[in-house]
Amino acid sequence: MKYLKKLAYSKKAAPYIFLTPFILSFLIFNLYPIISSFLMSFQKLKGFNSYTWVGLNNYKNLWNKDFFTAVKTTTLVTAVECVVLTVFPLILAVVLNTGLFKRKNFFRAVFFIPTLASTIVAGIVFRMLFSDSGNAFMNSLLNVFGFESQNFMLNYKWSITLMVVLSTWKSAGLYMIYFLSGLQTIPRDVYESAEIDGAGELKKLLYITIPLLKPIIIYVFTILIFEGYRTFGESYVFWKESMPGNLGMTIVRYLYQQGFTYGNLGFGSAIGFVLLGIVLIINLLQLKGFGLFRDDD
């Protein structure tokens, strides 16, 4: 008992004692599931604790039309989101950081509040807005301007648009906050010097604001790639079970379908690790493109 008390008050042992709960939780809830899932990707599960080793068959079975469609759709959604959710929040942040709005905090809250909403709840509203019914809000709006009603959820291009619109509505406020935090670190003296040299608002944006926001832009791009490739809720709310022509099939949706709907957990695990590889490769390429691995010396 005396030894334990002495150990608890030891300066050398104290850090390890405080870190023990985190280490245990990481091993149990993070590392063990990752290793278990990786092993599962080489197995075919027959039931609880009943499986057979199938080697690389699960990975070979990924060579199919449905998976390629899911990769294509997810990549398109991610690419569009990377552009929209970088440019639009940046513009919002720049505008809100100027003196054009007197109640900046109010507008910041208005744009940020959708971030707190559940994707499923917001998606139900968007599903009704973009319903195929002629009385739906978007079709009624199109009819007012003389356009024909659209079957939004039965068209591939519209399916990409629907998922991006929902994601943008929900996430733009969060990325706006990131850019606002970066804008507030830029010294006002830099802008004043540029104004003395005759620089206009556009030149200040292109040659001062954007270059100095490069770390924030890289961070936002990295997060957007992760978020885009794990798109699931945006697909599920528009196409619950029936999905004609795999219109809204994303990689995570395909994983969910194969692993939980069809009960092929081994194949689902293989999809998950291939997705991990895709995201890591794309993020490394974009980080290299931004020059993070460049040797400045």
PDB file of C-alpha atoms in Angstrom:
ATOM      1  CA  MET A   1       0.000   0.000   0.000  1.00  0.00           C
ATOM      2  CA  LYS A   2       2.840   2.313   0.908  1.00  0.00           C
ATOM      3  CA  TYR A   3       4.514   1.500  -2.407  1.00  0.00           C
ATOM      4  CA  LEU A   4       1.353   2.308  -4.375  1.00  0.00           C
ATOM      5  CA  LYS A   5       0.979   5.653  -2.590  1.00  0.00           C
ATOM      6  CA  LYS A   6       4.596   6.481  -3.323  1.00  0.00           C
ATOM      7  CA  LEU A   7       4.095   5.476  -6.962  1.00  0.00           C
ATOM      8  CA  ALA A   8       1.003   7.690  -7.269  1.00  0.00           C
ATOM      9  CA  TYR A   9       2.952  10.756  -6.086  1.00  0.00           C
ATOM     10  CA  SER A  10       6.023   9.969  -8.178  1.00  0.00           C
ATOM     11  CA  LYS A  11       6.816  12.616 -10.802  1.00  0.00           C
ATOM     12  CA  LYS A  12       8.090   9.956 -13.185  1.00  0.00           C
ATOM     13  CA  ALA A  13       5.080   7.653 -12.844  1.00  0.00           C
ATOM     14  CA  ALA A  14       2.329  10.322 -12.689  1.00  0.00           C
ATOM     15  CA  PRO A  15       2.235  11.027 -16.467  1.00  0.00           C
ATOM     16  CA  TYR A  16       1.852   7.335 -17.250  1.00  0.00           C
ATOM     17  CA  ILE A  17      -0.876   6.929 -14.636  1.00  0.00           C
ATOM     18  CA  PHE A  18      -2.866   9.820 -16.122  1.00  0.00           C
ATOM     19  CA  LEU A  19      -2.321   8.485 -19.653  1.00  0.00           C
ATOM     20  CA  THR A  20      -3.423   4.932 -18.783  1.00  0.00           C
ATOM     21  CA  PRO A  21      -7.199   5.534 -19.321  1.00  0.00           C
ATOM     22  CA  PHE A  22      -6.543   7.065 -22.757  1.00  0.00           C
ATOM     23  CA  ILE A  23      -4.131   4.275 -23.755  1.00  0.00           C
ATOM     24  CA  LEU A  24      -6.597   1.579 -22.660  1.00  0.00           C
ATOM     25  CA  SER A  25      -9.530   3.243 -24.453  1.00  0.00           C
ATOM     26  CA  PHE A  26      -7.412   3.647 -27.607  1.00  0.00           C
ATOM     27  CA  LEU A  27      -6.345  -0.010 -27.545  1.00  0.00           C
ATOM     28  CA  ILE A  28      -9.869  -1.313 -26.889  1.00  0.00           C
ATOM     29  CA  PHE A  29     -12.005   1.032 -28.987  1.00  0.00           C
ATOM     30  CA  ASN A  30      -9.610   2.034 -31.790  1.00  0.00           C
ATOM     31  CA  LEU A  31      -6.639  -0.262 -32.373  1.00  0.00           C
ATOM     32  CA  TYR A  32      -8.429  -3.572 -31.711  1.00  0.00           C
ATOM     33  CA  PRO A  33     -11.365  -2.794 -34.100  1.00  0.00           C
ATOM     34  CA  ILE A  34      -8.915  -1.683 -36.827  1.00  0.00           C
ATOM     35  CA  ILE A  35      -6.872  -4.887 -36.567  1.00  0.00           C
ATOM     36  CA  SER A  36     -10.039  -6.997 -36.319  1.00  0.00           C
ATOM     37  CA  SER A  37     -11.555  -5.305 -39.397  1.00  0.00           C
ATOM     38  CA  PHE A  38      -8.345  -5.767 -41.359  1.00  0.00           C
ATOM     39  CA  LEU A  39      -8.309  -9.493 -40.576  1.00  0.00           C
ATOM     40  CA  MET A  40     -12.026  -9.666 -41.380  1.00  0.00           C
ATOM     41  CA  SER A  41     -11.326  -8.340 -44.885  1.00  0.00           C
ATOM     42  CA  PHE A  42      -9.602 -11.679 -45.607  1.00  0.00           C
ATOM     43  CA  GLN A  43     -12.480 -13.731 -44.233  1.00  0.00           C
ATOM     44  CA  LYS A  44     -15.984 -14.806 -45.146  1.00  0.00           C
ATOM     45  CA  LEU A  45     -18.170 -14.709 -42.059  1.00  0.00           C
ATOM     46  CA  LYS A  46     -20.731 -17.487 -41.665  1.00  0.00           C
ATOM     47  CA  GLY A  47     -22.062 -16.471 -38.276  1.00  0.00           C
ATOM     48  CA  PHE A  48     -20.975 -15.268 -34.859  1.00  0.00           C
ATOM     49  CA  ASN A  49     -17.336 -16.354 -34.380  1.00  0.00           C
ATOM     50  CA  SER A  50     -17.650 -18.591 -37.452  1.00  0.00           C
ATOM     51  CA  TYR A  51     -15.622 -17.752 -40.531  1.00  0.00           C
ATOM     52  CA  THR A  52     -13.406 -19.097 -43.274  1.00  0.00           C
ATOM     53  CA  TRP A  53     -10.252 -17.521 -44.688  1.00  0.00           C
ATOM     54  CA  VAL A  54     -10.692 -16.500 -48.322  1.00  0.00           C
ATOM     55  CA  GLY A  55      -7.404 -14.676 -48.889  1.00  0.00           C
ATOM     56  CA  LEU A  56      -7.646 -11.783 -51.352  1.00  0.00           C
ATOM     57  CA  ASN A  57     -11.025 -12.852 -52.772  1.00  0.00           C
ATOM     58  CA  ASN A  58     -12.857  -9.967 -51.082  1.00  0.00           C
ATOM     59  CA  TYR A  59     -10.464  -7.478 -52.678  1.00  0.00           C
ATOM     60  CA  LYS A  60     -10.716  -9.217 -56.065  1.00  0.00           C
ATOM     61  CA  ASN A  61     -14.524  -8.997 -55.880  1.00  0.00           C
ATOM     62  CA  LEU A  62     -14.217  -5.204 -55.768  1.00  0.00           C
ATOM     63  CA  TRP A  63     -13.519  -5.311 -59.493  1.00  0.00           C
ATOM     64  CA  ASN A  64     -17.171  -4.838 -60.421  1.00  0.00           C
ATOM     65  CA  LYS A  65     -19.415  -2.218 -62.017  1.00  0.00           C
ATOM     66  CA  ASP A  66     -21.212  -1.235 -58.792  1.00  0.00           C
ATOM     67  CA  PHE A  67     -17.988  -0.427 -56.954  1.00  0.00           C
ATOM     68  CA  PHE A  68     -16.615   1.606 -59.884  1.00  0.00           C
ATOM     69  CA  THR A  69     -19.897   3.529 -60.021  1.00  0.00           C
ATOM     70  CA  ALA A  70     -19.607   4.241 -56.296  1.00  0.00           C
ATOM     71  CA  VAL A  71     -16.007   5.451 -56.712  1.00  0.00           C
ATOM     72  CA  LYS A  72     -16.985   7.679 -59.641  1.00  0.00           C
ATOM     73  CA  THR A  73     -19.956   9.210 -57.803  1.00  0.00           C
ATOM     74  CA  THR A  74     -18.013   9.758 -54.583  1.00  0.00           C
ATOM     75  CA  THR A  75     -15.092  11.342 -56.451  1.00  0.00           C
ATOM     76  CA  LEU A  76     -17.403  13.719 -58.329  1.00  0.00           C
ATOM     77  CA  VAL A  77     -19.189  14.735 -55.117  1.00  0.00           C
ATOM     78  CA  THR A  78     -15.864  15.272 -53.346  1.00  0.00           C
ATOM     79  CA  ALA A  79     -14.381  17.302 -56.225  1.00  0.00           C
ATOM     80  CA  VAL A  80     -17.396  19.611 -56.447  1.00  0.00           C
ATOM     81  CA  GLU A  81     -17.559  20.007 -52.660  1.00  0.00           C
ATOM     82  CA  CYS A  82     -13.851  20.883 -52.510  1.00  0.00           C
ATOM     83  CA  VAL A  83     -14.479  23.772 -54.897  1.00  0.00           C
ATOM     84  CA  VAL A  84     -17.840  24.953 -53.556  1.00  0.00           C
ATOM     85  CA  LEU A  85     -17.032  24.568 -49.854  1.00  0.00           C
ATOM     86  CA  THR A  86     -13.742  26.398 -50.265  1.00  0.00           C
ATOM     87  CA  VAL A  87     -14.841  29.312 -52.457  1.00  0.00           C
ATOM     88  CA  PHE A  88     -18.291  29.985 -50.965  1.00  0.00           C
ATOM     89  CA  PRO A  89     -17.283  29.981 -47.251  1.00  0.00           C
ATOM     90  CA  LEU A  90     -14.185  32.047 -48.107  1.00  0.00           C
ATOM     91  CA  ILE A  91     -16.338  34.691 -49.798  1.00  0.00           C
ATOM     92  CA  LEU A  92     -18.737  34.692 -46.830  1.00  0.00           C
ATOM     93  CA  ALA A  93     -15.839  35.079 -44.407  1.00  0.00           C
ATOM     94  CA  VAL A  94     -14.266  37.946 -46.374  1.00  0.00           C
ATOM     95  CA  VAL A  95     -17.602  39.777 -46.614  1.00  0.00           C
ATOM     96  CA  LEU A  96     -18.405  39.284 -42.919  1.00  0.00           C
ATOM     97  CA  ASN A  97     -14.905  40.416 -41.976  1.00  0.00           C
ATOM     98  CA  THR A  98     -15.416  43.789 -43.653  1.00  0.00           C
ATOM     99  CA  GLY A  99     -17.454  46.705 -42.373  1.00  0.00           C
ATOM    100  CA  LEU A 100     -20.389  46.029 -44.710  1.00  0.00           C
ATOM    101  CA  PHE A 101     -22.398  44.305 -41.982  1.00  0.00           C
ATOM    102  CA  LYS A 102     -23.157  46.022 -38.717  1.00  0.00           C
ATOM    103  CA  ARG A 103     -24.417  42.891 -36.962  1.00  0.00           C
ATOM    104  CA  LYS A 104     -21.600  40.500 -37.801  1.00  0.00           C
ATOM    105  CA  ASN A 105     -22.252  38.134 -34.906  1.00  0.00           C
ATOM    106  CA  PHE A 106     -25.876  37.736 -35.966  1.00  0.00           C
ATOM    107  CA  PHE A 107     -24.961  36.760 -39.531  1.00  0.00           C
ATOM    108  CA  ARG A 108     -22.187  34.454 -38.323  1.00  0.00           C
ATOM    109  CA  ALA A 109     -24.733  32.651 -36.151  1.00  0.00           C
ATOM    110  CA  VAL A 110     -27.242  32.455 -39.024  1.00  0.00           C
ATOM    111  CA  PHE A 111     -24.704  30.796 -41.326  1.00  0.00           C
ATOM    112  CA  PHE A 112     -23.328  28.530 -38.580  1.00  0.00           C
ATOM    113  CA  ILE A 113     -26.657  27.218 -37.188  1.00  0.00           C
ATOM    114  CA  PRO A 114     -27.234  24.690 -40.061  1.00  0.00           C
ATOM    115  CA  THR A 115     -24.004  22.968 -38.987  1.00  0.00           C
ATOM    116  CA  LEU A 116     -25.768  21.891 -35.798  1.00  0.00           C
ATOM    117  CA  ALA A 117     -28.602  20.194 -37.684  1.00  0.00           C
ATOM    118  CA  SER A 118     -28.610  16.441 -38.262  1.00  0.00           C
ATOM    119  CA  THR A 119     -27.919  15.400 -41.853  1.00  0.00           C
ATOM    120  CA  ILE A 120     -30.888  13.030 -41.757  1.00  0.00           C
ATOM    121  CA  VAL A 121     -33.313  15.666 -40.445  1.00  0.00           C
ATOM    122  CA  ALA A 122     -32.082  18.293 -42.923  1.00  0.00           C
ATOM    123  CA  GLY A 123     -32.146  15.682 -45.681  1.00  0.00           C
ATOM    124  CA  ILE A 124     -35.831  14.939 -45.106  1.00  0.00           C
ATOM    125  CA  VAL A 125     -36.614  18.616 -45.686  1.00  0.00           C
ATOM    126  CA  PHE A 126     -34.453  18.705 -48.825  1.00  0.00           C
ATOM    127  CA  ARG A 127     -36.094  15.510 -50.067  1.00  0.00           C
ATOM    128  CA  MET A 128     -39.483  17.214 -49.881  1.00  0.00           C
ATOM    129  CA  LEU A 129     -38.142  20.388 -51.544  1.00  0.00           C
ATOM    130  CA  PHE A 130     -36.694  18.417 -54.473  1.00  0.00           C
ATOM    131  CA  SER A 131     -39.483  15.842 -54.686  1.00  0.00           C
ATOM    132  CA  ASP A 132     -40.458  14.563 -58.142  1.00  0.00           C
ATOM    133  CA  SER A 133     -43.990  15.808 -57.526  1.00  0.00           C
ATOM    134  CA  GLY A 134     -45.096  18.745 -59.647  1.00  0.00           C
ATOM    135  CA  ASN A 135     -46.256  20.480 -56.458  1.00  0.00           C
ATOM    136  CA  ALA A 136     -42.825  20.297 -54.817  1.00  0.00           C
ATOM    137  CA  PHE A 137     -41.164  23.626 -54.037  1.00  0.00           C
ATOM    138  CA  MET A 138     -38.323  23.419 -56.590  1.00  0.00           C
ATOM    139  CA  ASN A 139     -40.578  22.188 -59.400  1.00  0.00           C
ATOM    140  CA  SER A 140     -43.114  24.893 -58.606  1.00  0.00           C
ATOM    141  CA  LEU A 141     -40.295  27.457 -58.723  1.00  0.00           C
ATOM    142  CA  LEU A 142     -39.107  26.133 -62.095  1.00  0.00           C
ATOM    143  CA  ASN A 143     -42.657  26.311 -63.443  1.00  0.00           C
ATOM    144  CA  VAL A 144     -42.940  29.948 -62.372  1.00  0.00           C
ATOM    145  CA  PHE A 145     -39.934  30.803 -64.549  1.00  0.00           C
ATOM    146  CA  GLY A 146     -41.251  28.770 -67.473  1.00  0.00           C
ATOM    147  CA  PHE A 147     -39.128  25.623 -67.038  1.00  0.00           C
ATOM    148  CA  GLU A 148     -40.425  22.062 -67.015  1.00  0.00           C
ATOM    149  CA  SER A 149     -40.635  19.996 -63.832  1.00  0.00           C
ATOM    150  CA  GLN A 150     -37.620  17.787 -63.158  1.00  0.00           C
ATOM    151  CA  ASN A 151     -37.237  14.284 -61.768  1.00  0.00           C
ATOM    152  CA  PHE A 152     -34.374  15.316 -59.516  1.00  0.00           C
ATOM    153  CA  MET A 153     -33.852  11.915 -57.926  1.00  0.00           C
ATOM    154  CA  LEU A 154     -33.967  10.006 -61.219  1.00  0.00           C
ATOM    155  CA  ASN A 155     -31.175  11.906 -62.983  1.00  0.00           C
ATOM    156  CA  TYR A 156     -27.467  11.265 -62.392  1.00  0.00           C
ATOM    157  CA  LYS A 157     -26.324  14.890 -62.728  1.00  0.00           C
ATOM    158  CA  TRP A 158     -29.078  16.045 -60.419  1.00  0.00           C
ATOM    159  CA  SER A 159     -28.161  13.307 -57.915  1.00  0.00           C
ATOM    160  CA  ILE A 160     -24.654  14.790 -57.611  1.00  0.00           C
ATOM    161  CA  THR A 161     -26.143  18.273 -57.289  1.00  0.00           C
ATOM    162  CA  LEU A 162     -28.586  17.215 -54.565  1.00  0.00           C
ATOM    163  CA  MET A 163     -25.860  15.715 -52.367  1.00  0.00           C
ATOM    164  CA  VAL A 164     -23.580  18.732 -52.856  1.00  0.00           C
ATOM    165  CA  VAL A 165     -26.383  21.230 -52.123  1.00  0.00           C
ATOM    166  CA  LEU A 166     -27.321  19.439 -48.898  1.00  0.00           C
ATOM    167  CA  SER A 167     -23.686  19.202 -47.803  1.00  0.00           C
ATOM    168  CA  THR A 168     -23.070  22.865 -48.656  1.00  0.00           C
ATOM    169  CA  TRP A 169     -26.139  24.059 -46.736  1.00  0.00           C
ATOM    170  CA  LYS A 170     -25.046  22.066 -43.697  1.00  0.00           C
ATOM    171  CA  SER A 171     -21.276  22.644 -43.686  1.00  0.00           C
ATOM    172  CA  ALA A 172     -20.604  26.051 -45.252  1.00  0.00           C
ATOM    173  CA  GLY A 173     -20.981  27.834 -41.901  1.00  0.00           C
ATOM    174  CA  LEU A 174     -18.329  25.669 -40.260  1.00  0.00           C
ATOM    175  CA  TYR A 175     -15.714  26.339 -42.955  1.00  0.00           C
ATOM    176  CA  MET A 176     -16.670  30.020 -42.871  1.00  0.00           C
ATOM    177  CA  ILE A 177     -15.648  30.068 -39.199  1.00  0.00           C
ATOM    178  CA  TYR A 178     -12.289  28.512 -40.095  1.00  0.00           C
ATOM    179  CA  PHE A 179     -11.634  31.223 -42.668  1.00  0.00           C
ATOM    180  CA  LEU A 180     -12.824  33.969 -40.319  1.00  0.00           C
ATOM    181  CA  SER A 181     -10.367  32.815 -37.681  1.00  0.00           C
ATOM    182  CA  GLY A 182      -7.596  32.974 -40.273  1.00  0.00           C
ATOM    183  CA  LEU A 183      -8.633  36.409 -41.538  1.00  0.00           C
ATOM    184  CA  GLN A 184      -8.499  37.866 -38.035  1.00  0.00           C
ATOM    185  CA  THR A 185      -4.833  36.878 -37.722  1.00  0.00           C
ATOM    186  CA  ILE A 186      -3.820  38.924 -40.791  1.00  0.00           C
ATOM    187  CA  PRO A 187      -2.375  42.292 -39.620  1.00  0.00           C
ATOM    188  CA  ARG A 188      -4.338  45.325 -40.732  1.00  0.00           C
ATOM    189  CA  ASP A 189      -1.034  47.062 -41.553  1.00  0.00           C
ATOM    190  CA  VAL A 190      -0.545  44.750 -44.539  1.00  0.00           C
ATOM    191  CA  TYR A 191      -3.820  45.920 -46.109  1.00  0.00           C
ATOM    192  CA  GLU A 192      -3.074  49.547 -45.333  1.00  0.00           C
ATOM    193  CA  SER A 193       0.317  49.298 -47.067  1.00  0.00           C
ATOM    194  CA  ALA A 194      -1.358  47.746 -50.105  1.00  0.00           C
ATOM    195  CA  GLU A 195      -3.947  50.524 -50.181  1.00  0.00           C
ATOM    196  CA  ILE A 196      -1.186  53.152 -50.145  1.00  0.00           C
ATOM    197  CA  ASP A 197       0.343  51.405 -53.185  1.00  0.00           C
ATOM    198  CA  GLY A 198      -3.027  51.663 -54.940  1.00  0.00           C
ATOM    199  CA  ALA A 199      -4.201  48.055 -54.604  1.00  0.00           C
ATOM    200  CA  GLY A 200      -7.954  47.504 -54.973  1.00  0.00           C
ATOM    201  CA  GLU A 201     -10.143  45.012 -53.149  1.00  0.00           C
ATOM    202  CA  LEU A 202      -9.620  42.280 -55.751  1.00  0.00           C
ATOM    203  CA  LYS A 203      -5.830  42.608 -55.702  1.00  0.00           C
ATOM    204  CA  LYS A 204      -5.807  42.569 -51.894  1.00  0.00           C
ATOM    205  CA  LEU A 205      -7.856  39.379 -51.979  1.00  0.00           C
ATOM    206  CA  LEU A 206      -5.650  37.664 -54.583  1.00  0.00           C
ATOM    207  CA  TYR A 207      -2.215  38.813 -53.392  1.00  0.00           C
ATOM    208  CA  ILE A 208      -2.676  39.194 -49.628  1.00  0.00           C
ATOM    209  CA  THR A 209      -5.713  37.386 -48.245  1.00  0.00           C
ATOM    210  CA  ILE A 210      -5.520  34.095 -50.154  1.00  0.00           C
ATOM    211  CA  PRO A 211      -1.709  33.616 -49.827  1.00  0.00           C
ATOM    212  CA  LEU A 212      -1.825  34.334 -46.082  1.00  0.00           C
ATOM    213  CA  LEU A 213      -4.784  31.967 -45.693  1.00  0.00           C
ATOM    214  CA  LYS A 214      -2.877  29.107 -47.349  1.00  0.00           C
ATOM    215  CA  PRO A 215      -2.569  27.028 -44.120  1.00  0.00           C
ATOM    216  CA  ILE A 216      -6.345  27.320 -43.544  1.00  0.00           C
ATOM    217  CA  ILE A 217      -7.097  26.461 -47.181  1.00  0.00           C
ATOM    218  CA  ILE A 218      -4.877  23.363 -46.962  1.00  0.00           C
ATOM    219  CA  TYR A 219      -6.617  22.307 -43.748  1.00  0.00           C
ATOM    220  CA  VAL A 220     -10.079  22.843 -45.257  1.00  0.00           C
ATOM    221  CA  PHE A 221      -9.112  20.897 -48.404  1.00  0.00           C
ATOM    222  CA  THR A 222      -7.840  18.007 -46.292  1.00  0.00           C
ATOM    223  CA  ILE A 223     -11.024  17.871 -44.218  1.00  0.00           C
ATOM    224  CA  LEU A 224     -13.218  18.170 -47.321  1.00  0.00           C
ATOM    225  CA  ILE A 225     -11.517  15.182 -48.949  1.00  0.00           C
ATOM    226  CA  PHE A 226     -12.156  13.067 -45.862  1.00  0.00           C
ATOM    227  CA  GLU A 227     -15.743  14.313 -45.559  1.00  0.00           C
ATOM    228  CA  GLY A 228     -16.456  13.891 -49.267  1.00  0.00           C
ATOM    229  CA  TYR A 229     -15.219  10.316 -49.463  1.00  0.00           C
ATOM    230  CA  ARG A 230     -17.196   9.291 -46.401  1.00  0.00           C
ATOM    231  CA  THR A 231     -20.472  10.683 -47.766  1.00  0.00           C
ATOM    232  CA  PHE A 232     -23.344   8.505 -46.597  1.00  0.00           C
ATOM    233  CA  GLY A 233     -26.187  10.475 -45.010  1.00  0.00           C
ATOM    234  CA  GLU A 234     -26.573  12.730 -48.059  1.00  0.00           C
ATOM    235  CA  SER A 235     -27.108   9.619 -50.186  1.00  0.00           C
ATOM    236  CA  TYR A 236     -29.311   7.749 -47.728  1.00  0.00           C
ATOM    237  CA  VAL A 237     -31.880  10.530 -47.229  1.00  0.00           C
ATOM    238  CA  PHE A 238     -32.559  10.887 -50.962  1.00  0.00           C
ATOM    239  CA  TRP A 239     -32.463   7.180 -51.856  1.00  0.00           C
ATOM    240  CA  LYS A 240     -33.354   5.032 -48.841  1.00  0.00           C
ATOM    241  CA  GLU A 241     -33.566   1.535 -50.282  1.00  0.00           C
ATOM    242  CA  SER A 242     -34.414   1.707 -53.963  1.00  0.00           C
ATOM    243  CA  MET A 243     -31.725   3.428 -55.994  1.00  0.00           C
ATOM    244  CA  PRO A 244     -32.426   3.173 -59.757  1.00  0.00           C
ATOM    245  CA  GLY A 245     -29.181   2.766 -61.662  1.00  0.00           C
ATOM    246  CA  ASN A 246     -27.143   3.314 -58.474  1.00  0.00           C
ATOM    247  CA  LEU A 247     -27.652   7.071 -58.931  1.00  0.00           C
ATOM    248  CA  GLY A 248     -26.554   8.077 -55.439  1.00  0.00           C
ATOM    249  CA  MET A 249     -24.286   5.132 -54.665  1.00  0.00           C
ATOM    250  CA  THR A 250     -21.264   6.329 -52.710  1.00  0.00           C
ATOM    251  CA  ILE A 251     -18.433   4.143 -51.437  1.00  0.00           C
ATOM    252  CA  VAL A 252     -19.629   4.230 -47.827  1.00  0.00           C
ATOM    253  CA  ARG A 253     -23.187   3.550 -48.989  1.00  0.00           C
ATOM    254  CA  TYR A 254     -21.874   0.549 -50.952  1.00  0.00           C
ATOM    255  CA  LEU A 255     -19.981  -0.608 -47.844  1.00  0.00           C
ATOM    256  CA  TYR A 256     -23.167  -0.303 -45.766  1.00  0.00           C
ATOM    257  CA  GLN A 257     -25.187  -2.166 -48.386  1.00  0.00           C
ATOM    258  CA  GLN A 258     -22.748  -5.057 -48.712  1.00  0.00           C
ATOM    259  CA  GLY A 259     -21.728  -5.304 -45.055  1.00  0.00           C
ATOM    260  CA  PHE A 260     -25.003  -4.774 -43.206  1.00  0.00           C
ATOM    261  CA  THR A 261     -27.875  -5.135 -45.685  1.00  0.00           C
ATOM    262  CA  TYR A 262     -26.448  -8.249 -47.354  1.00  0.00           C
ATOM    263  CA  GLY A 263     -24.493  -9.415 -44.288  1.00  0.00           C
ATOM    264  CA  ASN A 264     -21.170  -9.761 -46.137  1.00  0.00           C
ATOM    265  CA  LEU A 265     -19.009  -8.157 -43.448  1.00  0.00           C
ATOM    266  CA  GLY A 266     -15.742  -9.458 -44.863  1.00  0.00           C
ATOM    267  CA  PHE A 267     -16.406  -7.801 -48.208  1.00  0.00           C
ATOM    268  CA  GLY A 268     -17.519  -4.635 -46.386  1.00  0.00           C
ATOM    269  CA  SER A 269     -14.232  -4.541 -44.476  1.00  0.00           C
ATOM    270  CA  ALA A 270     -12.302  -4.850 -47.748  1.00  0.00           C
ATOM    271  CA  ILE A 271     -14.253  -1.873 -49.151  1.00  0.00           C
ATOM    272  CA  GLY A 272     -13.388   0.132 -46.031  1.00  0.00           C
ATOM    273  CA  PHE A 273      -9.644  -0.463 -46.323  1.00  0.00           C
ATOM    274  CA  VAL A 274      -9.626   0.284 -50.054  1.00  0.00           C
ATOM    275  CA  LEU A 275     -11.453   3.536 -49.237  1.00  0.00           C
ATOM    276  CA  LEU A 276      -8.791   4.309 -46.627  1.00  0.00           C
ATOM    277  CA  GLY A 277      -6.083   3.783 -49.237  1.00  0.00           C
ATOM    278  CA  ILE A 278      -7.857   6.036 -51.772  1.00  0.00           C
ATOM    279  CA  VAL A 279      -8.260   8.866 -49.255  1.00  0.00           C
ATOM    280  CA  LEU A 280      -4.642   8.624 -48.072  1.00  0.00           C
ATOM    281  CA  ILE A 281      -3.282   8.705 -51.634  1.00  0.00           C
ATOM    282  CA  ILE A 282      -5.451  11.667 -52.675  1.00  0.00           C
ATOM    283  CA  ASN A 283      -4.606  13.627 -49.534  1.00  0.00           C
ATOM    284  CA  LEU A 284      -0.884  12.985 -49.977  1.00  0.00           C
ATOM    285  CA  LEU A 285      -1.122  14.172 -53.590  1.00  0.00           C
ATOM    286  CA  GLN A 286      -2.982  17.352 -52.655  1.00  0.00           C
ATOM    287  CA  LEU A 287      -0.548  18.084 -49.810  1.00  0.00           C
ATOM    288  CA  LYS A 288       2.347  17.602 -52.236  1.00  0.00           C
ATOM    289  CA  GLY A 289       0.565  19.883 -54.708  1.00  0.00           C
ATOM    290  CA  PHE A 290       0.359  22.594 -52.051  1.00  0.00           C
ATOM    291  CA  GLY A 291       4.101  22.203 -51.499  1.00  0.00           C
ATOM    292  CA  LEU A 292       4.050  20.818 -47.945  1.00  0.00           C
ATOM    293  CA  PHE A 293       6.764  18.262 -48.721  1.00  0.00           C
ATOM    294  CA  ARG A 294       9.007  20.784 -50.447  1.00  0.00           C
ATOM    295  CA  ASP A 295      12.443  21.272 -48.934  1.00  0.00           C
ATOM    296  CA  ASP A 296      12.765  25.029 -48.402  1.00  0.00           C
ATOM    297  CA  ASP A 297      16.475  24.730 -47.709  1.00  0.00           C
TER     298      ASP A 297
END
